[in-house]
Amino acid sequence: MDPRIRTHAEIIVDHSTRIEAGDDVVVSMPAVAEDLAVALHEVLGDRGANPVYLNNSERASRAYLRASDDEGFETPAHQLALYEETDAAIIARGGPNASEQSDVTPETNAAYRRAMRPVLDERLGTRWCLTQFPSSGHAQLAGMSTEAYENFVWDAVTLDWDEQREHQARMVDILDGADEVRIRSGEGTDVRMSVAGNPTLNDYGEHNLPGGEVFTAPVKESVEGEVHFDMPLYRKGKEIEGARIRFEDGKVVGHSAERNEAVLTGILNTDEGARYLGELGIGMNRSIDRFTYNMLFDEKMGDTVHMAVGNAYADTVGEENERNESAEHVDMIVDMSEDSTIEVDGEVVQRNGTFVFEEGFE
């Protein structure tokens, strides 16, 4: 076994989920990630935890979704009960074919997401961690050799997270207590939103591994303007390119895409909350230096911002504000490296990807 897999497992257990003796832990990952599952079970055994292992198969999920009636999905009570009794959940992505579910319709995906929302909410209430195993399928999607992709993933996972936390804390200080954020990029993006009363979180490799962003939730009905998401989104085996969304009073009132617009429409039609923003995130991880069609990495890149339609994380919504709720949470990315600014309460805090506290800011 590659020794980096054991290191990966130790970071998940000790840093990301802070496992203690007696914790009940769900480990969910595909067969290709069995080495990581084995390493995790070794570390969990060392810590005195109690794991249960779920094999997450994209092929099996595809078969089920294609065979099912959209009107027949129900929340699986046995799966809900599992997470109700779980202290921590560890999920890894990976697989031989990143496009396995490309022939499942957007309507079926939306119906299934609605039925599974109580399970997702329960899982998000645990000490959860989502990570990536460097499988050949994702290497191919990223346009990299398997070896190069392994190096990319494990270099990102084994970052000095204390140092990254300190770097990102400077942006958290700017956003905490702020009122309005304005994002401008090129001719296609000019959007304003209030973040008043909503906390800003510092993601340094806990719920997401790798981490590398700061994020908050917009006040639900405050978002105004247009956004051109000029970096692609890979969604259930289909690539959405050139997405454009227009907001009024917080709600999506117009949208288009240069490719796979129907997939974007299906996301927005999942439920009422899918037409509001649930997250504003700012990528700050300079070690992730290339786009790989994997949102777990891509949204963390420096010189980017991302916005998620759908569910807002409870920890990012202040007590006086309404939390947007949805079965969806879909991140989309804006390249901020050129002709771009982030303004906080009228002051430019990032220009062309460089933060006000970084060398080279003008």
mmCIF file with all atom_site columns, N, CA and C in Angstrom, residues 107-162:
data_model
loop_
_atom_site.group_PDB
_atom_site.id
_atom_site.type_symbol
_atom_site.label_atom_id
_atom_site.label_alt_id
_atom_site.label_comp_id
_atom_site.label_asym_id
_atom_site.label_entity_id
_atom_site.label_seq_id
_atom_site.pdbx_PDB_ins_code
_atom_site.Cartn_x
_atom_site.Cartn_y
_atom_site.Cartn_z
_atom_site.occupancy
_atom_site.B_iso_or_equiv
_atom_site.pdbx_formal_charge
_atom_site.auth_seq_id
_atom_site.auth_comp_id
_atom_site.auth_asym_id
_atom_site.auth_atom_id
_atom_site.pdbx_PDB_model_num
ATOM 1   N N  . GLU A 1 107 ? -34.607 14.961 -14.315 1.00 0.00 ? 107 GLU A N  1
ATOM 2   C CA . GLU A 1 107 ? -35.832 14.848 -13.529 1.00 0.00 ? 107 GLU A CA 1
ATOM 3   C C  . GLU A 1 107 ? -35.726 13.726 -12.491 1.00 0.00 ? 107 GLU A C  1
ATOM 4   N N  . THR A 1 108 ? -35.123 12.597 -12.894 1.00 0.00 ? 108 THR A N  1
ATOM 5   C CA . THR A 1 108 ? -34.937 11.484 -11.955 1.00 0.00 ? 108 THR A CA 1
ATOM 6   C C  . THR A 1 108 ? -33.972 11.871 -10.850 1.00 0.00 ? 108 THR A C  1
ATOM 7   N N  . ASN A 1 109 ? -32.870 12.510 -11.216 1.00 0.00 ? 109 ASN A N  1
ATOM 8   C CA . ASN A 1 109 ? -31.916 12.955 -10.201 1.00 0.00 ? 109 ASN A CA 1
ATOM 9   C C  . ASN A 1 109 ? -32.567 13.901 -9.206  1.00 0.00 ? 109 ASN A C  1
ATOM 10  N N  . ALA A 1 110 ? -33.384 14.826 -9.705  1.00 0.00 ? 110 ALA A N  1
ATOM 11  C CA . ALA A 1 110 ? -34.035 15.800 -8.824  1.00 0.00 ? 110 ALA A CA 1
ATOM 12  C C  . ALA A 1 110 ? -35.017 15.108 -7.883  1.00 0.00 ? 110 ALA A C  1
ATOM 13  N N  . ALA A 1 111 ? -35.794 14.170 -8.411  1.00 0.00 ? 111 ALA A N  1
ATOM 14  C CA . ALA A 1 111 ? -36.767 13.457 -7.574  1.00 0.00 ? 111 ALA A CA 1
ATOM 15  C C  . ALA A 1 111 ? -36.064 12.648 -6.484  1.00 0.00 ? 111 ALA A C  1
ATOM 16  N N  . TYR A 1 112 ? -34.961 12.008 -6.856  1.00 0.00 ? 112 TYR A N  1
ATOM 17  C CA . TYR A 1 112 ? -34.211 11.222 -5.884  1.00 0.00 ? 112 TYR A CA 1
ATOM 18  C C  . TYR A 1 112 ? -33.604 12.116 -4.815  1.00 0.00 ? 112 TYR A C  1
ATOM 19  N N  . ARG A 1 113 ? -33.074 13.267 -5.218  1.00 0.00 ? 113 ARG A N  1
ATOM 20  C CA . ARG A 1 113 ? -32.489 14.197 -4.250  1.00 0.00 ? 113 ARG A CA 1
ATOM 21  C C  . ARG A 1 113 ? -33.540 14.663 -3.246  1.00 0.00 ? 113 ARG A C  1
ATOM 22  N N  . ARG A 1 114 ? -34.744 14.915 -3.716  1.00 0.00 ? 114 ARG A N  1
ATOM 23  C CA . ARG A 1 114 ? -35.806 15.352 -2.794  1.00 0.00 ? 114 ARG A CA 1
ATOM 24  C C  . ARG A 1 114 ? -36.101 14.266 -1.763  1.00 0.00 ? 114 ARG A C  1
ATOM 25  N N  . ALA A 1 115 ? -36.172 13.020 -2.211  1.00 0.00 ? 115 ALA A N  1
ATOM 26  C CA . ALA A 1 115 ? -36.465 11.919 -1.282  1.00 0.00 ? 115 ALA A CA 1
ATOM 27  C C  . ALA A 1 115 ? -35.329 11.708 -0.288  1.00 0.00 ? 115 ALA A C  1
ATOM 28  N N  . MET A 1 116 ? -34.107 11.937 -0.725  1.00 0.00 ? 116 MET A N  1
ATOM 29  C CA . MET A 1 116 ? -32.941 11.681 0.118   1.00 0.00 ? 116 MET A CA 1
ATOM 30  C C  . MET A 1 116 ? -32.561 12.861 1.007   1.00 0.00 ? 116 MET A C  1
ATOM 31  N N  . ARG A 1 117 ? -33.259 13.966 0.884   1.00 0.00 ? 117 ARG A N  1
ATOM 32  C CA . ARG A 1 117 ? -32.853 15.145 1.644   1.00 0.00 ? 117 ARG A CA 1
ATOM 33  C C  . ARG A 1 117 ? -32.809 14.900 3.151   1.00 0.00 ? 117 ARG A C  1
ATOM 34  N N  . PRO A 1 118 ? -33.788 14.233 3.776   1.00 0.00 ? 118 PRO A N  1
ATOM 35  C CA . PRO A 1 118 ? -33.674 13.990 5.222   1.00 0.00 ? 118 PRO A CA 1
ATOM 36  C C  . PRO A 1 118 ? -32.420 13.200 5.598   1.00 0.00 ? 118 PRO A C  1
ATOM 37  N N  . VAL A 1 119 ? -32.016 12.259 4.741   1.00 0.00 ? 119 VAL A N  1
ATOM 38  C CA . VAL A 1 119 ? -30.794 11.491 4.997   1.00 0.00 ? 119 VAL A CA 1
ATOM 39  C C  . VAL A 1 119 ? -29.573 12.405 4.920   1.00 0.00 ? 119 VAL A C  1
ATOM 40  N N  . LEU A 1 120 ? -29.539 13.262 3.884   1.00 0.00 ? 120 LEU A N  1
ATOM 41  C CA . LEU A 1 120 ? -28.429 14.193 3.743   1.00 0.00 ? 120 LEU A CA 1
ATOM 42  C C  . LEU A 1 120 ? -28.360 15.139 4.937   1.00 0.00 ? 120 LEU A C  1
ATOM 43  N N  . ASP A 1 121 ? -29.506 15.666 5.349   1.00 0.00 ? 121 ASP A N  1
ATOM 44  C CA . ASP A 1 121 ? -29.512 16.584 6.492   1.00 0.00 ? 121 ASP A CA 1
ATOM 45  C C  . ASP A 1 121 ? -28.982 15.904 7.746   1.00 0.00 ? 121 ASP A C  1
ATOM 46  N N  . GLU A 1 122 ? -29.359 14.652 7.942   1.00 0.00 ? 122 GLU A N  1
ATOM 47  C CA . GLU A 1 122 ? -28.900 13.913 9.120   1.00 0.00 ? 122 GLU A CA 1
ATOM 48  C C  . GLU A 1 122 ? -27.395 13.672 9.045   1.00 0.00 ? 122 GLU A C  1
ATOM 49  N N  . ARG A 1 123 ? -26.901 13.337 7.859   1.00 0.00 ? 123 ARG A N  1
ATOM 50  C CA . ARG A 1 123 ? -25.465 13.108 7.694   1.00 0.00 ? 123 ARG A CA 1
ATOM 51  C C  . ARG A 1 123 ? -24.669 14.392 7.928   1.00 0.00 ? 123 ARG A C  1
ATOM 52  N N  . LEU A 1 124 ? -25.213 15.517 7.470   1.00 0.00 ? 124 LEU A N  1
ATOM 53  C CA . LEU A 1 124 ? -24.539 16.793 7.668   1.00 0.00 ? 124 LEU A CA 1
ATOM 54  C C  . LEU A 1 124 ? -24.530 17.213 9.135   1.00 0.00 ? 124 LEU A C  1
ATOM 55  N N  . GLY A 1 125 ? -25.340 16.555 9.943   1.00 0.00 ? 125 GLY A N  1
ATOM 56  C CA . GLY A 1 125 ? -25.344 16.822 11.373  1.00 0.00 ? 125 GLY A CA 1
ATOM 57  C C  . GLY A 1 125 ? -24.291 16.042 12.131  1.00 0.00 ? 125 GLY A C  1
ATOM 58  N N  . THR A 1 126 ? -23.573 15.156 11.429  1.00 0.00 ? 126 THR A N  1
ATOM 59  C CA . THR A 1 126 ? -22.480 14.413 12.056  1.00 0.00 ? 126 THR A CA 1
ATOM 60  C C  . THR A 1 126 ? -21.170 15.181 11.863  1.00 0.00 ? 126 THR A C  1
ATOM 61  N N  . ARG A 1 127 ? -20.078 14.637 12.374  1.00 0.00 ? 127 ARG A N  1
ATOM 62  C CA . ARG A 1 127 ? -18.743 15.143 12.046  1.00 0.00 ? 127 ARG A CA 1
ATOM 63  C C  . ARG A 1 127 ? -18.338 14.474 10.733  1.00 0.00 ? 127 ARG A C  1
ATOM 64  N N  . TRP A 1 128 ? -18.704 15.097 9.627   1.00 0.00 ? 128 TRP A N  1
ATOM 65  C CA . TRP A 1 128 ? -18.538 14.459 8.331   1.00 0.00 ? 128 TRP A CA 1
ATOM 66  C C  . TRP A 1 128 ? -17.315 14.982 7.597   1.00 0.00 ? 128 TRP A C  1
ATOM 67  N N  . CYS A 1 129 ? -16.786 14.146 6.696   1.00 0.00 ? 129 CYS A N  1
ATOM 68  C CA . CYS A 1 129 ? -15.672 14.532 5.836   1.00 0.00 ? 129 CYS A CA 1
ATOM 69  C C  . CYS A 1 129 ? -15.874 13.911 4.459   1.00 0.00 ? 129 CYS A C  1
ATOM 70  N N  . LEU A 1 130 ? -15.796 14.741 3.434   1.00 0.00 ? 130 LEU A N  1
ATOM 71  C CA . LEU A 1 130 ? -15.824 14.293 2.043   1.00 0.00 ? 130 LEU A CA 1
ATOM 72  C C  . LEU A 1 130 ? -14.431 14.450 1.466   1.00 0.00 ? 130 LEU A C  1
ATOM 73  N N  . THR A 1 131 ? -13.907 13.377 0.885   1.00 0.00 ? 131 THR A N  1
ATOM 74  C CA . THR A 1 131 ? -12.557 13.432 0.321   1.00 0.00 ? 131 THR A CA 1
ATOM 75  C C  . THR A 1 131 ? -12.536 12.725 -1.024  1.00 0.00 ? 131 THR A C  1
ATOM 76  N N  . GLN A 1 132 ? -11.353 12.610 -1.599  1.00 0.00 ? 132 GLN A N  1
ATOM 77  C CA . GLN A 1 132 ? -11.175 12.028 -2.929  1.00 0.00 ? 132 GLN A CA 1
ATOM 78  C C  . GLN A 1 132 ? -10.119 10.938 -2.887  1.00 0.00 ? 132 GLN A C  1
ATOM 79  N N  . PHE A 1 133 ? -10.427 9.791  -3.495  1.00 0.00 ? 133 PHE A N  1
ATOM 80  C CA . PHE A 1 133 ? -9.385  8.801  -3.757  1.00 0.00 ? 133 PHE A CA 1
ATOM 81  C C  . PHE A 1 133 ? -8.950  8.963  -5.206  1.00 0.00 ? 133 PHE A C  1
ATOM 82  N N  . PRO A 1 134 ? -7.631  8.972  -5.485  1.00 0.00 ? 134 PRO A N  1
ATOM 83  C CA . PRO A 1 134 ? -7.163  9.260  -6.843  1.00 0.00 ? 134 PRO A CA 1
ATOM 84  C C  . PRO A 1 134 ? -7.330  8.077  -7.790  1.00 0.00 ? 134 PRO A C  1
ATOM 85  N N  . SER A 1 135 ? -8.537  7.896  -8.278  1.00 0.00 ? 135 SER A N  1
ATOM 86  C CA . SER A 1 135 ? -8.835  6.792  -9.185  1.00 0.00 ? 135 SER A CA 1
ATOM 87  C C  . SER A 1 135 ? -8.472  7.166  -10.621 1.00 0.00 ? 135 SER A C  1
ATOM 88  N N  . SER A 1 136 ? -8.340  6.140  -11.456 1.00 0.00 ? 136 SER A N  1
ATOM 89  C CA . SER A 1 136 ? -7.980  6.363  -12.859 1.00 0.00 ? 136 SER A CA 1
ATOM 90  C C  . SER A 1 136 ? -9.082  7.109  -13.608 1.00 0.00 ? 136 SER A C  1
ATOM 91  N N  . GLY A 1 137 ? -10.349 6.880  -13.224 1.00 0.00 ? 137 GLY A N  1
ATOM 92  C CA . GLY A 1 137 ? -11.447 7.569  -13.889 1.00 0.00 ? 137 GLY A CA 1
ATOM 93  C C  . GLY A 1 137 ? -11.384 9.069  -13.699 1.00 0.00 ? 137 GLY A C  1
ATOM 94  N N  . HIS A 1 138 ? -11.079 9.508  -12.490 1.00 0.00 ? 138 HIS A N  1
ATOM 95  C CA . HIS A 1 138 ? -10.970 10.940 -12.232 1.00 0.00 ? 138 HIS A CA 1
ATOM 96  C C  . HIS A 1 138 ? -9.679  11.513 -12.798 1.00 0.00 ? 138 HIS A C  1
ATOM 97  N N  . ALA A 1 139 ? -8.628  10.699 -12.875 1.00 0.00 ? 139 ALA A N  1
ATOM 98  C CA . ALA A 1 139 ? -7.403  11.146 -13.528 1.00 0.00 ? 139 ALA A CA 1
ATOM 99  C C  . ALA A 1 139 ? -7.668  11.430 -14.999 1.00 0.00 ? 139 ALA A C  1
ATOM 100 N N  . GLN A 1 140 ? -8.411  10.538 -15.639 1.00 0.00 ? 140 GLN A N  1
ATOM 101 C CA . GLN A 1 140 ? -8.742  10.737 -17.047 1.00 0.00 ? 140 GLN A CA 1
ATOM 102 C C  . GLN A 1 140 ? -9.600  11.982 -17.236 1.00 0.00 ? 140 GLN A C  1
ATOM 103 N N  . LEU A 1 141 ? -10.553 12.181 -16.352 1.00 0.00 ? 141 LEU A N  1
ATOM 104 C CA . LEU A 1 141 ? -11.409 13.364 -16.433 1.00 0.00 ? 141 LEU A CA 1
ATOM 105 C C  . LEU A 1 141 ? -10.585 14.638 -16.304 1.00 0.00 ? 141 LEU A C  1
ATOM 106 N N  . ALA A 1 142 ? -9.553  14.591 -15.470 1.00 0.00 ? 142 ALA A N  1
ATOM 107 C CA . ALA A 1 142 ? -8.699  15.757 -15.265 1.00 0.00 ? 142 ALA A CA 1
ATOM 108 C C  . ALA A 1 142 ? -7.657  15.927 -16.363 1.00 0.00 ? 142 ALA A C  1
ATOM 109 N N  . GLY A 1 143 ? -7.565  14.951 -17.286 1.00 0.00 ? 143 GLY A N  1
ATOM 110 C CA . GLY A 1 143 ? -6.569  15.019 -18.345 1.00 0.00 ? 143 GLY A CA 1
ATOM 111 C C  . GLY A 1 143 ? -5.169  14.752 -17.849 1.00 0.00 ? 143 GLY A C  1
ATOM 112 N N  . MET A 1 144 ? -5.037  13.863 -16.851 1.00 0.00 ? 144 MET A N  1
ATOM 113 C CA . MET A 1 144 ? -3.756  13.585 -16.232 1.00 0.00 ? 144 MET A CA 1
ATOM 114 C C  . MET A 1 144 ? -3.498  12.084 -16.231 1.00 0.00 ? 144 MET A C  1
ATOM 115 N N  . SER A 1 145 ? -2.226  11.709 -16.173 1.00 0.00 ? 145 SER A N  1
ATOM 116 C CA . SER A 1 145 ? -1.889  10.305 -15.947 1.00 0.00 ? 145 SER A CA 1
ATOM 117 C C  . SER A 1 145 ? -2.314  9.922  -14.537 1.00 0.00 ? 145 SER A C  1
ATOM 118 N N  . THR A 1 146 ? -2.473  8.625  -14.315 1.00 0.00 ? 146 THR A N  1
ATOM 119 C CA . THR A 1 146 ? -2.859  8.169  -12.976 1.00 0.00 ? 146 THR A CA 1
ATOM 120 C C  . THR A 1 146 ? -1.818  8.577  -11.940 1.00 0.00 ? 146 THR A C  1
ATOM 121 N N  . GLU A 1 147 ? -0.546  8.422  -12.263 1.00 0.00 ? 147 GLU A N  1
ATOM 122 C CA . GLU A 1 147 ? 0.506   8.784  -11.317 1.00 0.00 ? 147 GLU A CA 1
ATOM 123 C C  . GLU A 1 147 ? 0.500   10.284 -11.022 1.00 0.00 ? 147 GLU A C  1
ATOM 124 N N  . ALA A 1 148 ? 0.363   11.096 -12.058 1.00 0.00 ? 148 ALA A N  1
ATOM 125 C CA . ALA A 1 148 ? 0.334   12.542 -11.850 1.00 0.00 ? 148 ALA A CA 1
ATOM 126 C C  . ALA A 1 148 ? -0.868  12.948 -11.011 1.00 0.00 ? 148 ALA A C  1
ATOM 127 N N  . TYR A 1 149 ? -1.994  12.274 -11.234 1.00 0.00 ? 149 TYR A N  1
ATOM 128 C CA . TYR A 1 149 ? -3.191  12.605 -10.464 1.00 0.00 ? 149 TYR A CA 1
ATOM 129 C C  . TYR A 1 149 ? -3.044  12.171 -9.005  1.00 0.00 ? 149 TYR A C  1
ATOM 130 N N  . GLU A 1 150 ? -2.414  11.032 -8.781  1.00 0.00 ? 150 GLU A N  1
ATOM 131 C CA . GLU A 1 150 ? -2.139  10.617 -7.403  1.00 0.00 ? 150 GLU A CA 1
ATOM 132 C C  . GLU A 1 150 ? -1.302  11.672 -6.686  1.00 0.00 ? 150 GLU A C  1
ATOM 133 N N  . ASN A 1 151 ? -0.263  12.160 -7.361  1.00 0.00 ? 151 ASN A N  1
ATOM 134 C CA . ASN A 1 151 ? 0.576   13.192 -6.747  1.00 0.00 ? 151 ASN A CA 1
ATOM 135 C C  . ASN A 1 151 ? -0.234  14.457 -6.479  1.00 0.00 ? 151 ASN A C  1
ATOM 136 N N  . PHE A 1 152 ? -1.066  14.837 -7.427  1.00 0.00 ? 152 PHE A N  1
ATOM 137 C CA . PHE A 1 152 ? -1.905  16.033 -7.277  1.00 0.00 ? 152 PHE A CA 1
ATOM 138 C C  . PHE A 1 152 ? -2.831  15.913 -6.064  1.00 0.00 ? 152 PHE A C  1
ATOM 139 N N  . VAL A 1 153 ? -3.528  14.792 -5.955  1.00 0.00 ? 153 VAL A N  1
ATOM 140 C CA . VAL A 1 153 ? -4.484  14.606 -4.858  1.00 0.00 ? 153 VAL A CA 1
ATOM 141 C C  . VAL A 1 153 ? -3.773  14.583 -3.520  1.00 0.00 ? 153 VAL A C  1
ATOM 142 N N  . TRP A 1 154 ? -2.728  13.773 -3.395  1.00 0.00 ? 154 TRP A N  1
ATOM 143 C CA . TRP A 1 154 ? -2.101  13.629 -2.076  1.00 0.00 ? 154 TRP A CA 1
ATOM 144 C C  . TRP A 1 154 ? -1.284  14.855 -1.687  1.00 0.00 ? 154 TRP A C  1
ATOM 145 N N  . ASP A 1 155 ? -0.758  15.602 -2.662  1.00 0.00 ? 155 ASP A N  1
ATOM 146 C CA . ASP A 1 155 ? -0.119  16.874 -2.318  1.00 0.00 ? 155 ASP A CA 1
ATOM 147 C C  . ASP A 1 155 ? -1.139  17.851 -1.746  1.00 0.00 ? 155 ASP A C  1
ATOM 148 N N  . ALA A 1 156 ? -2.359  17.841 -2.315  1.00 0.00 ? 156 ALA A N  1
ATOM 149 C CA . ALA A 1 156 ? -3.403  18.743 -1.834  1.00 0.00 ? 156 ALA A CA 1
ATOM 150 C C  . ALA A 1 156 ? -3.926  18.322 -0.465  1.00 0.00 ? 156 ALA A C  1
ATOM 151 N N  . VAL A 1 157 ? -4.041  17.021 -0.246  1.00 0.00 ? 157 VAL A N  1
ATOM 152 C CA . VAL A 1 157 ? -4.582  16.493 1.013   1.00 0.00 ? 157 VAL A CA 1
ATOM 153 C C  . VAL A 1 157 ? -3.622  16.723 2.179   1.00 0.00 ? 157 VAL A C  1
ATOM 154 N N  . THR A 1 158 ? -2.316  16.643 1.922   1.00 0.00 ? 158 THR A N  1
ATOM 155 C CA . THR A 1 158 ? -1.330  16.690 3.003   1.00 0.00 ? 158 THR A CA 1
ATOM 156 C C  . THR A 1 158 ? -0.743  18.089 3.200   1.00 0.00 ? 158 THR A C  1
ATOM 157 N N  . LEU A 1 159 ? -1.493  19.105 2.840   1.00 0.00 ? 159 LEU A N  1
ATOM 158 C CA . LEU A 1 159 ? -1.072  20.492 3.043   1.00 0.00 ? 159 LEU A CA 1
ATOM 159 C C  . LEU A 1 159 ? -0.885  20.772 4.542   1.00 0.00 ? 159 LEU A C  1
ATOM 160 N N  . ASP A 1 160 ? -0.103  21.790 4.867   1.00 0.00 ? 160 ASP A N  1
ATOM 161 C CA . ASP A 1 160 ? 0.008   22.256 6.250   1.00 0.00 ? 160 ASP A CA 1
ATOM 162 C C  . ASP A 1 160 ? -1.269  23.016 6.577   1.00 0.00 ? 160 ASP A C  1
ATOM 163 N N  . TRP A 1 161 ? -2.210  22.338 7.228   1.00 0.00 ? 161 TRP A N  1
ATOM 164 C CA . TRP A 1 161 ? -3.532  22.920 7.426   1.00 0.00 ? 161 TRP A CA 1
ATOM 165 C C  . TRP A 1 161 ? -3.537  24.031 8.471   1.00 0.00 ? 161 TRP A C  1
ATOM 166 N N  . ASP A 1 162 ? -2.618  24.020 9.404   1.00 0.00 ? 162 ASP A N  1
ATOM 167 C CA . ASP A 1 162 ? -2.517  25.134 10.355  1.00 0.00 ? 162 ASP A CA 1
ATOM 168 C C  . ASP A 1 162 ? -2.091  26.411 9.641   1.00 0.00 ? 162 ASP A C  1
#
